[in-house]
mmCIF file of C-alpha atoms in Angstrom:
data_model
loop_
_atom_site.group_PDB
_atom_site.id
_atom_site.type_symbol
_atom_site.label_atom_id
_atom_site.label_comp_id
_atom_site.label_asym_id
_atom_site.label_seq_id
_atom_site.Cartn_x
_atom_site.Cartn_y
_atom_site.Cartn_z
ATOM 1 C CA GLU A 1 0.000 0.000 0.000
ATOM 2 C CA LEU A 2 1.146 3.498 -0.752
ATOM 3 C CA GLY A 3 -0.796 6.318 0.777
ATOM 4 C CA ILE A 4 -0.962 9.703 2.366
ATOM 5 C CA ILE A 5 -1.856 10.169 5.993
ATOM 6 C CA LEU A 6 -3.133 13.661 6.640
ATOM 7 C CA ARG A 7 -5.178 15.512 9.201
ATOM 8 C CA THR A 8 -7.497 18.353 8.338
ATOM 9 C CA GLU A 9 -10.057 19.176 11.039
ATOM 10 C CA ILE A 10 -10.232 17.977 14.598
ATOM 11 C CA ARG A 11 -13.073 15.463 14.910
ATOM 12 C CA TYR A 12 -11.496 12.570 16.710
ATOM 13 C CA GLN A 13 -14.415 10.154 16.294
ATOM 14 C CA ASP A 14 -14.079 10.452 12.503
ATOM 15 C CA LEU A 15 -10.282 10.475 12.462
ATOM 16 C CA PHE A 16 -9.625 7.665 14.853
ATOM 17 C CA PRO A 17 -12.785 5.553 15.121
ATOM 18 C CA ASP A 18 -10.948 2.832 17.055
ATOM 19 C CA TYR A 19 -9.119 5.250 19.410
ATOM 20 C CA PRO A 20 -10.745 8.720 19.483
ATOM 21 C CA PHE A 21 -8.887 9.549 22.700
ATOM 22 C CA ASN A 22 -5.439 9.825 24.222
ATOM 23 C CA THR A 23 -3.810 6.472 24.962
ATOM 24 C CA ILE A 24 -1.465 5.295 27.698
ATOM 25 C CA ASN A 25 0.187 1.919 28.083
ATOM 26 C CA ILE A 26 2.935 0.141 29.939
ATOM 27 C CA GLY A 27 5.009 -0.818 26.920
ATOM 28 C CA VAL A 28 8.001 -2.527 28.547
ATOM 29 C CA ILE A 29 8.294 -4.364 31.847
ATOM 30 C CA GLN A 30 11.740 -5.488 33.005
ATOM 31 C CA GLY A 31 12.831 -7.028 36.262
ATOM 32 C CA GLY A 32 13.713 -10.100 38.170
ATOM 33 C CA SER A 33 16.133 -12.907 37.545
ATOM 34 C CA LEU A 34 14.250 -16.128 38.297
ATOM 35 C CA VAL A 35 10.582 -17.109 38.544
ATOM 36 C CA ASN A 36 10.994 -18.165 42.186
ATOM 37 C CA VAL A 37 12.742 -14.956 43.344
ATOM 38 C CA ILE A 38 10.946 -11.693 44.104
ATOM 39 C CA PRO A 39 12.736 -9.013 42.063
ATOM 40 C CA GLY A 40 14.905 -6.529 43.930
ATOM 41 C CA HIS A 41 13.947 -3.945 41.350
ATOM 42 C CA SER A 42 11.723 -3.590 38.291
ATOM 43 C CA LYS A 43 11.447 -1.115 35.470
ATOM 44 C CA LEU A 44 8.258 -0.058 33.693
ATOM 45 C CA SER A 45 8.366 2.018 30.512
ATOM 46 C CA VAL A 46 5.138 3.914 29.913
ATOM 47 C CA GLY A 47 3.983 5.244 26.570
ATOM 48 C CA TYR A 48 1.472 8.061 26.191
ATOM 49 C CA ARG A 49 0.053 9.384 22.910
ATOM 50 C CA THR A 50 -1.800 12.647 22.775
ATOM 51 C CA LEU A 51 -4.228 13.961 20.209
ATOM 52 C CA PRO A 52 -3.691 17.220 18.291
ATOM 53 C CA GLY A 53 -4.323 20.257 20.466
ATOM 54 C CA ASP A 54 -3.092 18.593 23.663
ATOM 55 C CA ASP A 55 0.087 19.556 25.477
ATOM 56 C CA PRO A 56 2.183 16.362 25.573
ATOM 57 C CA GLU A 57 4.858 17.907 27.810
ATOM 58 C CA GLY A 58 2.246 19.026 30.341
ATOM 59 C CA ILE A 59 0.535 15.652 30.327
ATOM 60 C CA PHE A 60 3.931 13.932 30.580
ATOM 61 C CA HIS A 61 4.665 16.039 33.681
ATOM 62 C CA LEU A 62 1.302 15.177 35.291
ATOM 63 C CA ILE A 63 1.790 11.449 34.718
ATOM 64 C CA ASP A 64 5.387 11.621 35.944
ATOM 65 C CA GLN A 65 4.329 13.413 39.143
ATOM 66 C CA LYS A 66 1.499 10.942 39.773
ATOM 67 C CA ILE A 67 3.900 8.018 39.401
ATOM 68 C CA LYS A 68 6.633 9.573 41.581
ATOM 69 C CA ASN A 69 4.383 11.017 44.304
ATOM 70 C CA GLU A 70 1.620 8.426 44.633
ATOM 71 C CA ILE A 71 2.333 5.104 42.950
ATOM 72 C CA LEU A 72 6.042 4.546 43.643
ATOM 73 C CA PRO A 73 6.023 5.438 47.363
ATOM 74 C CA GLU A 74 3.138 3.037 47.997
ATOM 75 C CA PHE A 75 4.738 0.290 45.924
ATOM 76 C CA LYS A 76 8.151 0.716 47.535
ATOM 77 C CA GLU A 77 6.621 0.528 50.991
ATOM 78 C CA LYS A 78 5.008 -2.827 50.167
ATOM 79 C CA LYS A 79 7.203 -4.504 47.556
ATOM 80 C CA GLY A 80 10.637 -2.931 47.097
ATOM 81 C CA ASP A 81 12.224 -0.754 44.443
ATOM 82 C CA ILE A 82 10.602 -0.036 41.130
ATOM 83 C CA ILE A 83 11.684 2.369 38.448
ATOM 84 C CA CYS A 84 8.958 3.782 36.250
ATOM 85 C CA GLN A 85 10.070 6.036 33.467
ATOM 86 C CA LEU A 86 8.223 7.968 30.841
ATOM 87 C CA GLU A 87 10.370 7.980 27.769
ATOM 88 C CA LYS A 88 9.955 9.749 24.478
ATOM 89 C CA VAL A 89 7.471 12.617 24.303
ATOM 90 C CA VAL A 90 6.338 13.070 20.709
ATOM 91 C CA PRO A 91 3.799 15.786 19.962
ATOM 92 C CA PRO A 92 0.842 14.855 17.783
ATOM 93 C CA MET A 93 0.869 15.891 14.127
ATOM 94 C CA LEU A 94 -1.931 18.005 12.695
ATOM 95 C CA THR A 95 -1.659 19.153 9.077
ATOM 96 C CA SER A 96 -4.231 21.297 7.280
ATOM 97 C CA SER A 97 -5.564 19.915 4.031
ATOM 98 C CA GLY A 98 -4.901 21.474 0.637
ATOM 99 C CA GLY A 99 -1.249 22.374 1.138
ATOM 100 C CA LYS A 100 1.439 22.256 -1.534
ATOM 101 C CA LEU A 101 2.953 19.041 -0.188
ATOM 102 C CA GLU A 102 -0.421 17.288 -0.218
ATOM 103 C CA LYS A 103 -1.116 18.394 -3.785
ATOM 104 C CA GLU A 104 2.319 17.241 -4.963
ATOM 105 C CA LEU A 105 1.971 13.849 -3.277
ATOM 106 C CA ILE A 106 -1.487 13.293 -4.751
ATOM 107 C CA GLU A 107 -0.152 14.140 -8.204
ATOM 108 C CA ILE A 108 2.912 11.895 -7.822
ATOM 109 C CA THR A 109 1.200 8.895 -6.242
ATOM 110 C CA GLY A 110 -2.153 9.197 -7.983
ATOM 111 C CA ASN A 111 -3.725 8.388 -4.617
ATOM 112 C CA LYS A 112 -6.392 10.923 -3.668
ATOM 113 C CA GLU A 113 -7.172 9.213 -0.378
ATOM 114 C CA VAL A 114 -6.173 11.288 2.642
ATOM 115 C CA GLY A 115 -6.821 10.537 6.261
ATOM 116 C CA ALA A 116 -5.292 10.206 9.699
ATOM 117 C CA ALA A 117 -3.302 7.639 11.620
ATOM 118 C CA SER A 118 -3.660 6.545 15.222
ATOM 119 C CA TYR A 119 0.074 5.891 15.545
ATOM 120 C CA THR A 120 2.957 8.245 16.275
ATOM 121 C CA THR A 121 5.633 9.403 13.832
ATOM 122 C CA GLU A 122 8.416 11.937 13.954
ATOM 123 C CA GLY A 123 6.086 14.134 11.893
ATOM 124 C CA GLY A 124 4.728 15.536 15.150
ATOM 125 C CA ILE A 125 8.181 16.847 16.057
ATOM 126 C CA PHE A 126 8.650 18.517 12.664
ATOM 127 C CA SER A 127 5.071 19.805 12.665
ATOM 128 C CA SER A 128 5.589 21.413 16.095
ATOM 129 C CA LEU A 129 8.495 23.337 14.517
ATOM 130 C CA GLY A 130 6.202 24.725 11.808
ATOM 131 C CA ILE A 131 7.228 22.293 9.066
ATOM 132 C CA GLU A 132 4.380 21.002 6.900
ATOM 133 C CA CYS A 133 4.291 17.217 7.352
ATOM 134 C CA LEU A 134 2.498 14.285 5.839
ATOM 135 C CA VAL A 135 3.143 10.598 6.254
ATOM 136 C CA CYS A 136 3.444 8.862 2.922
ATOM 137 C CA GLY A 137 5.393 5.795 2.060
ATOM 138 C CA PRO A 138 5.628 2.299 0.743
ATOM 139 C CA GLY A 139 4.414 -0.826 2.451
ATOM 140 C CA SER A 140 1.579 -1.405 4.857
ATOM 141 C CA ILE A 141 1.405 -0.260 8.461
ATOM 142 C CA SER A 142 -0.186 -3.646 9.215
ATOM 143 C CA ASN A 143 3.241 -5.214 8.569
ATOM 144 C CA ALA A 144 5.108 -2.837 10.867
ATOM 145 C CA HIS A 145 6.277 -3.168 14.484
ATOM 146 C CA LYS A 146 5.799 -6.890 14.861
ATOM 147 C CA PRO A 147 7.888 -10.017 14.361
ATOM 148 C CA ASN A 148 9.034 -10.434 10.769
ATOM 149 C CA GLU A 149 7.972 -6.950 9.744
ATOM 150 C CA TYR A 150 8.756 -6.330 6.105
ATOM 151 C CA ILE A 151 8.380 -4.272 2.972
ATOM 152 C CA ASN A 152 8.730 -6.006 -0.348
ATOM 153 C CA GLU A 153 11.234 -4.940 -2.993
ATOM 154 C CA LYS A 154 8.582 -3.670 -5.444
ATOM 155 C CA GLU A 155 6.993 -1.433 -2.767
ATOM 156 C CA LEU A 156 10.398 -0.096 -1.779
ATOM 157 C CA SER A 157 11.244 0.673 -5.404
ATOM 158 C CA ILE A 158 7.954 2.540 -5.881
ATOM 159 C CA GLY A 159 8.600 4.496 -2.677
ATOM 160 C CA VAL A 160 12.066 5.538 -3.897
ATOM 161 C CA SER A 161 10.549 6.625 -7.202
ATOM 162 C CA TYR A 162 7.912 8.753 -5.443
ATOM 163 C CA LEU A 163 10.485 10.326 -3.150
ATOM 164 C CA THR A 164 12.760 11.124 -6.096
ATOM 165 C CA LYS A 165 9.864 12.763 -7.969
ATOM 166 C CA LEU A 166 8.868 14.768 -4.900
ATOM 167 C CA ILE A 167 12.418 16.060 -4.379
ATOM 168 C CA GLU A 168 12.667 17.020 -8.053
ATOM 169 C CA LYS A 169 9.310 18.877 -7.964
ATOM 170 C CA ILE A 170 9.914 20.755 -4.729
ATOM 171 C CA CYS A 171 13.650 21.410 -4.905
ATOM 172 C CA CYS A 172 14.219 22.007 -8.623
#
């Protein structure tokens, strides 16, 4: 699949029908050495994804304070040491429709379908700096971030071709 992921207006139910809200998860749990030994320490890595218009740094701070001030002291008192860390804060990406980049990508790919994604990309970082961003590329997101993720050679070749055309159109 080759496609454009784009956000125009904020209507989360339409954009993200499966997840029209912020999400939080414990993405990594590490600790212990043997199944019959209570761990001396554990580490939880928490992920949090915000929607456009939210302040990810502010929410990150609130979650961090809740963990440090309420959850960890109670846990330590009962069970021992635990480290809970919030890692990467990536702002959400919101791009208005009808921009030059969108028009160029539609012309190059021939795909007029635009929409939104419920996953995070670095586009949110660039977007927060005022850089127009869209997510467009080869392969299928359904093949990503799981065992044996892949992109086939034909899809990769098409993606390179599209990227080359885009660079030529915008930079030349």
